[in-house]
Amino acid sequence: MTTDTLKSAAPAREGLSLRVLMQNSGIGLALLALIIFFSVTTEHFLTPNNITNILTQITINLVLAVGMTFVILIGGIDLSVGSVMAFAAVVAGKAITMPGFGDAEAIALAIFAATMTGVLCGLFNGIASAFWSLPSFIITLGMLNIARGGALQISGAQTIYSFPFAFEEFGSAMVYGVPVVFLVALLFVLIAWFILNFTVFGRLLYGIGNNEEAVRLAGHPVFWYKVAAFTICGLTAGVAAVVYMARLNISSPIAGIGFELNAIAAVIIGGTSLSGGRGSVIGTLLGAIIIGVLANGLILYGLSDFMRQMITGVVIIVAVILDYYRARFASK
């Protein structure tokens, strides 16, 4: 791919461009405003225990949102991540409770089973949508039902529990007051940031979202890049399943309902365009934190689940409207 063609296919590195730094600064200011507001108006918001709770609560959504960022950057969507997470958790739950394994072997087998289940589901989503040029919305909607049905079938619609104690310890472990599971999520953010900003693969993902035909005409296998993006999204769903199991010490076939919407919301609130080609995983991190801070603050206010859902929905709509104006600004 020539330098001129690459520049026409993709914008400058999103993670390093002045525009994206300013965009993330705006998101950061919004987050800071939320923190100040809840700190002033509630009594327990800035306590160490509550901050730990926030970091723990956003972990699963953050892991899912990192994978979702790859898919949305190429102009796709994945509605199946919540169900794939549940499916991967049930498969891993069956693996970790198999007789004849020591704790270490059972945990390793469960982690492998969960991640591979997620990878295979993501691989299917990517191949089906890219090969037949079908809307990823439809393909992943089908996978949502397949994965959820698979989770219910394999588990017999029963919750799986009684995991090794070491696995539960991992889910509740702390490092200087920071949950280990959050540090795992942060590691995935850093890996994704590096891939998207310092590799040809990441740059071409932006290119596909910005001008897919230019990338194709330059001789790059757009099909496999799309498949890879969905596979990464499936991988993070599998990792989210491991985090979920470690935190709650169970595998439920009805876990993850609505999680796909929270992941999409984190990505969009973080400034990634629904049309693809623009955004950053750092913005996704900030978006996930905003959702977590908002949810926690509303709980401290004593609002009902229904009111919290309504307010979160309003925030998502506002984020989409802002994305519309960002796109108009970028096209000028």
Short mmCIF file of C-alpha atoms in Angstrom, two decimals:
data_model
loop_
_atom_site.label_atom_id
_atom_site.label_comp_id
_atom_site.label_asym_id
_atom_site.label_seq_id
_atom_site.Cartn_x
_atom_site.Cartn_y
_atom_site.Cartn_z
CA MET A 1 0.00 0.00 0.00
CA THR A 2 1.51 3.34 -1.02
CA THR A 3 1.79 6.18 1.47
CA ASP A 4 -0.65 8.36 -0.49
CA THR A 5 -3.25 5.60 -0.72
CA LEU A 6 -2.93 4.80 2.98
CA LYS A 7 -3.46 8.44 3.87
CA SER A 8 -6.58 8.58 1.71
CA ALA A 9 -7.95 5.38 3.22
CA ALA A 10 -7.45 6.28 6.86
CA PRO A 11 -7.12 9.38 8.98
CA ALA A 12 -3.98 10.19 10.93
CA ARG A 13 -3.32 7.96 13.90
CA GLU A 14 -6.39 8.51 16.02
CA GLY A 15 -4.65 7.97 19.33
CA LEU A 16 -2.07 10.70 18.59
CA SER A 17 -3.98 13.27 16.55
CA LEU A 18 -4.74 16.71 18.03
CA ARG A 19 -8.43 16.35 17.20
CA VAL A 20 -8.77 13.09 19.11
CA LEU A 21 -6.78 14.45 22.05
CA MET A 22 -9.21 17.37 22.19
CA GLN A 23 -12.18 15.00 21.84
CA ASN A 24 -10.93 12.81 24.69
CA SER A 25 -10.25 15.93 26.73
CA GLY A 26 -13.92 16.83 26.34
CA ILE A 27 -14.95 13.37 27.52
CA GLY A 28 -12.50 13.67 30.40
CA LEU A 29 -14.00 17.00 31.39
CA ALA A 30 -17.48 15.48 31.33
CA LEU A 31 -16.25 12.68 33.60
CA LEU A 32 -14.60 15.18 35.94
CA ALA A 33 -17.83 17.19 36.10
CA LEU A 34 -19.78 14.05 37.03
CA ILE A 35 -17.27 13.15 39.75
CA ILE A 36 -17.38 16.66 41.23
CA PHE A 37 -21.19 16.73 41.10
CA PHE A 38 -21.66 13.40 42.88
CA SER A 39 -18.87 14.20 45.35
CA VAL A 40 -20.59 17.42 46.38
CA THR A 41 -24.16 16.11 46.41
CA THR A 42 -23.64 12.67 47.99
CA GLU A 43 -21.87 11.70 51.18
CA HIS A 44 -20.08 8.47 50.29
CA PHE A 45 -19.12 8.87 46.62
CA LEU A 46 -15.39 9.53 47.08
CA THR A 47 -14.81 6.98 49.82
CA PRO A 48 -12.16 4.31 49.05
CA ASN A 49 -14.73 1.52 49.25
CA ASN A 50 -17.04 3.22 46.77
CA ILE A 51 -14.23 3.93 44.31
CA THR A 52 -13.22 0.28 44.53
CA ASN A 53 -16.84 -0.68 43.87
CA ILE A 54 -16.96 1.53 40.78
CA LEU A 55 -13.74 0.05 39.35
CA THR A 56 -15.00 -3.48 40.00
CA GLN A 57 -18.42 -2.80 38.50
CA ILE A 58 -17.11 -1.32 35.25
CA THR A 59 -14.63 -4.13 34.59
CA ILE A 60 -16.86 -6.44 32.55
CA ASN A 61 -18.32 -3.60 30.50
CA LEU A 62 -14.85 -2.21 29.85
CA VAL A 63 -13.52 -5.54 28.57
CA LEU A 64 -16.55 -5.97 26.29
CA ALA A 65 -16.29 -2.36 25.10
CA VAL A 66 -12.63 -2.77 24.11
CA GLY A 67 -13.59 -5.53 21.68
CA MET A 68 -16.64 -3.60 20.53
CA THR A 69 -14.38 -0.66 19.62
CA PHE A 70 -12.63 -2.78 16.97
CA VAL A 71 -15.95 -3.74 15.38
CA ILE A 72 -17.46 -0.25 15.43
CA LEU A 73 -14.26 1.23 13.96
CA ILE A 74 -14.84 -0.81 10.78
CA GLY A 75 -18.47 0.33 10.65
CA GLY A 76 -19.94 -2.83 12.19
CA ILE A 77 -21.85 -3.70 15.34
CA ASP A 78 -21.96 -6.79 17.55
CA LEU A 79 -25.22 -7.41 19.41
CA SER A 80 -24.17 -10.86 20.59
CA VAL A 81 -21.43 -10.10 23.13
CA GLY A 82 -23.68 -10.42 26.19
CA SER A 83 -25.01 -13.79 25.12
CA VAL A 84 -21.57 -14.98 23.98
CA MET A 85 -20.25 -14.03 27.41
CA ALA A 86 -22.94 -16.16 29.06
CA PHE A 87 -22.28 -19.04 26.65
CA ALA A 88 -18.53 -18.87 27.29
CA ALA A 89 -19.14 -18.72 31.06
CA VAL A 90 -21.33 -21.83 30.98
CA VAL A 91 -18.80 -23.75 28.87
CA ALA A 92 -16.04 -22.67 31.25
CA GLY A 93 -18.23 -23.50 34.25
CA LYS A 94 -18.66 -27.04 32.96
CA ALA A 95 -14.92 -27.29 32.41
CA ILE A 96 -13.88 -25.97 35.82
CA THR A 97 -16.22 -28.35 37.67
CA MET A 98 -15.14 -31.45 35.77
CA PRO A 99 -13.91 -34.19 38.14
CA GLY A 100 -10.33 -35.44 38.00
CA PHE A 101 -8.54 -32.08 37.74
CA GLY A 102 -6.58 -30.17 40.32
CA ASP A 103 -7.48 -26.55 41.00
CA ALA A 104 -4.75 -25.10 38.80
CA GLU A 105 -5.54 -27.42 35.88
CA ALA A 106 -9.28 -26.78 36.21
CA ILE A 107 -8.81 -23.01 36.24
CA ALA A 108 -6.49 -23.10 33.22
CA LEU A 109 -8.95 -25.32 31.35
CA ALA A 110 -11.83 -22.97 32.18
CA ILE A 111 -9.94 -19.89 30.98
CA PHE A 112 -9.00 -21.66 27.74
CA ALA A 113 -12.58 -22.89 27.22
CA ALA A 114 -14.08 -19.43 27.79
CA THR A 115 -11.67 -17.59 25.50
CA MET A 116 -11.90 -20.16 22.72
CA THR A 117 -15.70 -20.15 22.88
CA GLY A 118 -15.65 -16.38 22.49
CA VAL A 119 -13.11 -16.54 19.66
CA LEU A 120 -15.13 -19.12 17.71
CA CYS A 121 -18.35 -17.12 18.08
CA GLY A 122 -16.59 -13.95 16.95
CA LEU A 123 -14.96 -15.80 14.06
CA PHE A 124 -18.37 -17.01 12.89
CA ASN A 125 -19.80 -13.48 13.13
CA GLY A 126 -16.93 -12.06 11.10
CA ILE A 127 -16.94 -14.70 8.37
CA ALA A 128 -20.73 -14.69 7.96
CA SER A 129 -21.03 -10.92 7.74
CA ALA A 130 -17.92 -10.35 5.58
CA PHE A 131 -18.27 -13.29 3.18
CA TRP A 132 -21.89 -12.59 2.27
CA SER A 133 -21.62 -8.82 2.81
CA LEU A 134 -24.54 -9.01 5.21
CA PRO A 135 -25.27 -6.37 7.86
CA SER A 136 -23.44 -7.33 11.04
CA PHE A 137 -26.55 -6.22 12.93
CA ILE A 138 -28.48 -9.19 11.51
CA ILE A 139 -25.70 -11.76 11.84
CA THR A 140 -24.90 -10.90 15.44
CA LEU A 141 -28.60 -10.77 16.31
CA GLY A 142 -28.74 -14.38 15.15
CA MET A 143 -25.64 -15.23 17.19
CA LEU A 144 -27.27 -13.59 20.21
CA ASN A 145 -30.02 -16.21 20.07
CA ILE A 146 -27.67 -19.08 19.20
CA ALA A 147 -25.33 -18.33 22.11
CA ARG A 148 -28.13 -17.76 24.59
CA GLY A 149 -29.87 -20.96 23.55
CA GLY A 150 -26.55 -22.82 23.74
CA ALA A 151 -25.92 -21.54 27.26
CA LEU A 152 -29.37 -22.67 28.40
CA GLN A 153 -29.03 -26.05 26.68
CA ILE A 154 -25.58 -26.89 28.00
CA SER A 155 -26.39 -25.83 31.55
CA GLY A 156 -29.87 -27.31 31.57
CA ALA A 157 -31.04 -23.77 32.45
CA GLN A 158 -29.26 -24.17 35.80
CA THR A 159 -26.62 -22.01 37.44
CA ILE A 160 -23.19 -23.66 37.78
CA TYR A 161 -21.26 -22.99 40.97
CA SER A 162 -18.71 -24.44 43.46
CA PHE A 163 -15.56 -23.22 41.71
CA PRO A 164 -12.05 -23.60 43.19
CA PHE A 165 -11.34 -21.17 46.01
CA ALA A 166 -8.25 -19.84 44.23
CA PHE A 167 -10.47 -18.69 41.35
CA GLU A 168 -12.74 -16.80 43.76
CA GLU A 169 -9.68 -15.25 45.42
CA PHE A 170 -8.55 -13.91 42.06
CA GLY A 171 -11.92 -12.23 41.55
CA SER A 172 -11.68 -10.37 44.86
CA ALA A 173 -7.91 -9.70 44.94
CA MET A 174 -6.58 -6.15 45.33
CA VAL A 175 -3.30 -4.44 44.49
CA TYR A 176 -2.87 -1.24 46.50
CA GLY A 177 -6.63 -0.91 46.75
CA VAL A 178 -7.19 -1.46 43.01
CA PRO A 179 -9.16 -4.60 41.99
CA VAL A 180 -7.02 -7.07 40.05
CA VAL A 181 -9.88 -7.68 37.62
CA PHE A 182 -9.84 -3.96 36.75
CA LEU A 183 -6.10 -4.15 36.13
CA VAL A 184 -6.78 -7.03 33.72
CA ALA A 185 -9.29 -4.84 31.88
CA LEU A 186 -6.79 -1.98 31.84
CA LEU A 187 -4.19 -4.31 30.32
CA PHE A 188 -6.57 -5.05 27.46
CA VAL A 189 -7.10 -1.31 26.97
CA LEU A 190 -3.33 -0.79 26.67
CA ILE A 191 -2.92 -3.71 24.26
CA ALA A 192 -5.79 -2.42 22.10
CA TRP A 193 -4.36 1.11 22.20
CA PHE A 194 -1.00 -0.17 20.97
CA ILE A 195 -2.57 -2.27 18.20
CA LEU A 196 -4.77 0.54 16.92
CA ASN A 197 -2.06 3.19 16.98
CA PHE A 198 1.24 1.46 16.24
CA THR A 199 0.46 -1.40 13.87
CA VAL A 200 -0.50 -1.58 10.21
CA PHE A 201 -3.42 -3.78 11.19
CA GLY A 202 -4.85 -1.10 13.46
CA ARG A 203 -4.33 1.65 10.90
CA LEU A 204 -6.12 -0.38 8.25
CA LEU A 205 -9.08 -0.93 10.56
CA TYR A 206 -9.49 2.84 10.61
CA GLY A 207 -9.06 2.78 6.85
CA ILE A 208 -11.84 0.24 6.37
CA GLY A 209 -14.22 2.30 8.45
CA ASN A 210 -13.22 5.49 6.67
CA ASN A 211 -12.95 4.25 3.06
CA GLU A 212 -13.24 0.50 2.63
CA GLU A 213 -13.01 0.60 -1.15
CA ALA A 214 -9.68 2.44 -1.05
CA VAL A 215 -8.22 -0.22 1.23
CA ARG A 216 -9.52 -2.98 -1.07
CA LEU A 217 -8.15 -1.31 -4.21
CA ALA A 218 -4.77 -0.98 -2.51
CA GLY A 219 -4.61 -4.77 -2.40
CA HIS A 220 -5.33 -5.45 1.25
CA PRO A 221 -7.54 -8.41 2.27
CA VAL A 222 -10.45 -6.43 3.71
CA PHE A 223 -12.33 -9.69 4.34
CA TRP A 224 -9.74 -10.98 6.82
CA TYR A 225 -9.37 -7.63 8.57
CA LYS A 226 -13.12 -7.61 9.19
CA VAL A 227 -13.03 -11.20 10.41
CA ALA A 228 -10.16 -10.31 12.75
CA ALA A 229 -12.09 -7.38 14.23
CA PHE A 230 -15.08 -9.58 15.07
CA THR A 231 -12.80 -12.33 16.38
CA ILE A 232 -11.15 -9.86 18.76
CA CYS A 233 -14.61 -8.82 19.93
CA GLY A 234 -15.45 -12.48 20.58
CA LEU A 235 -12.17 -12.93 22.45
CA THR A 236 -12.99 -10.07 24.81
CA ALA A 237 -16.44 -11.59 25.40
CA GLY A 238 -14.68 -14.78 26.49
CA VAL A 239 -12.35 -12.84 28.78
CA ALA A 240 -15.36 -10.99 30.21
CA ALA A 241 -16.87 -14.40 30.99
CA VAL A 242 -13.79 -15.33 33.02
CA VAL A 243 -13.96 -12.03 34.93
CA TYR A 244 -17.68 -12.55 35.58
CA MET A 245 -17.07 -16.08 36.91
CA ALA A 246 -14.20 -14.96 39.14
CA ARG A 247 -16.19 -12.07 40.58
CA LEU A 248 -19.41 -13.96 41.34
CA ASN A 249 -18.11 -17.54 41.59
CA ILE A 250 -20.98 -18.77 39.40
CA SER A 251 -21.86 -19.35 35.74
CA SER A 252 -25.42 -18.42 34.87
CA PRO A 253 -26.97 -19.01 31.42
CA ILE A 254 -28.99 -15.81 31.80
CA ALA A 255 -25.96 -13.63 32.55
CA GLY A 256 -25.08 -10.74 30.29
CA ILE A 257 -28.58 -9.69 29.23
CA GLY A 258 -28.30 -6.12 27.93
CA PHE A 259 -24.52 -6.06 28.29
CA GLU A 260 -24.10 -5.50 24.56
CA LEU A 261 -25.99 -2.21 24.84
CA ASN A 262 -23.78 -1.01 27.70
CA ALA A 263 -20.66 -1.89 25.70
CA ILE A 264 -21.92 -0.03 22.64
CA ALA A 265 -22.86 2.92 24.83
CA ALA A 266 -19.35 3.08 26.33
CA VAL A 267 -17.81 3.11 22.85
CA ILE A 268 -20.15 5.80 21.50
CA ILE A 269 -19.98 7.97 24.62
CA GLY A 270 -16.19 7.63 24.28
CA GLY A 271 -16.33 9.33 20.90
CA THR A 272 -16.07 6.45 18.42
CA SER A 273 -18.26 7.09 15.40
CA LEU A 274 -21.06 4.62 14.65
CA SER A 275 -20.23 5.00 10.96
CA GLY A 276 -16.66 3.82 11.60
CA GLY A 277 -13.23 5.25 10.88
CA ARG A 278 -12.99 7.58 13.89
CA GLY A 279 -12.48 6.96 17.57
CA SER A 280 -10.04 5.64 20.15
CA VAL A 281 -9.90 2.98 22.82
CA ILE A 282 -8.86 5.62 25.37
CA GLY A 283 -12.21 7.29 24.68
CA THR A 284 -13.85 3.90 25.24
CA LEU A 285 -12.14 3.66 28.64
CA LEU A 286 -13.46 7.08 29.59
CA GLY A 287 -16.91 6.19 28.27
CA ALA A 288 -17.05 3.03 30.38
CA ILE A 289 -15.98 5.00 33.47
CA ILE A 290 -18.65 7.63 32.80
CA ILE A 291 -21.33 4.94 32.65
CA GLY A 292 -20.02 3.37 35.86
CA VAL A 293 -19.81 6.69 37.71
CA LEU A 294 -23.29 7.68 36.55
CA ALA A 295 -24.80 4.36 37.62
CA ASN A 296 -23.06 4.46 41.00
CA GLY A 297 -24.05 8.06 41.66
CA LEU A 298 -27.68 7.38 40.83
CA ILE A 299 -27.65 4.41 43.22
CA LEU A 300 -26.33 6.69 45.97
CA TYR A 301 -29.23 9.01 45.22
CA GLY A 302 -31.55 6.07 45.91
CA LEU A 303 -33.12 6.05 42.45
CA SER A 304 -34.89 2.91 41.28
CA ASP A 305 -33.56 0.61 38.57
CA PHE A 306 -36.19 1.96 36.20
CA MET A 307 -35.13 5.58 36.68
CA ARG A 308 -31.46 4.66 36.27
CA GLN A 309 -32.23 2.90 33.00
CA MET A 310 -34.16 5.93 31.75
CA ILE A 311 -31.37 8.36 32.61
CA THR A 312 -28.72 6.11 31.09
CA GLY A 313 -30.85 5.88 27.94
CA VAL A 314 -31.00 9.67 27.72
CA VAL A 315 -27.19 9.84 28.03
CA ILE A 316 -26.82 7.33 25.18
CA ILE A 317 -29.16 9.32 22.93
CA VAL A 318 -27.28 12.53 23.68
CA ALA A 319 -23.99 10.75 22.84
CA VAL A 320 -25.38 9.60 19.48
CA ILE A 321 -26.58 13.13 18.69
CA LEU A 322 -23.15 14.49 19.56
CA ASP A 323 -21.63 11.83 17.28
CA TYR A 324 -23.82 13.16 14.46
CA TYR A 325 -22.47 16.68 14.92
CA ARG A 326 -18.90 15.40 15.28
CA ALA A 327 -19.31 13.66 11.91
CA ARG A 328 -20.61 16.86 10.32
CA PHE A 329 -17.69 18.80 11.77
CA ALA A 330 -15.17 16.23 10.51
CA SER A 331 -16.59 16.35 6.98
CA LYS A 332 -16.04 20.10 6.67
#
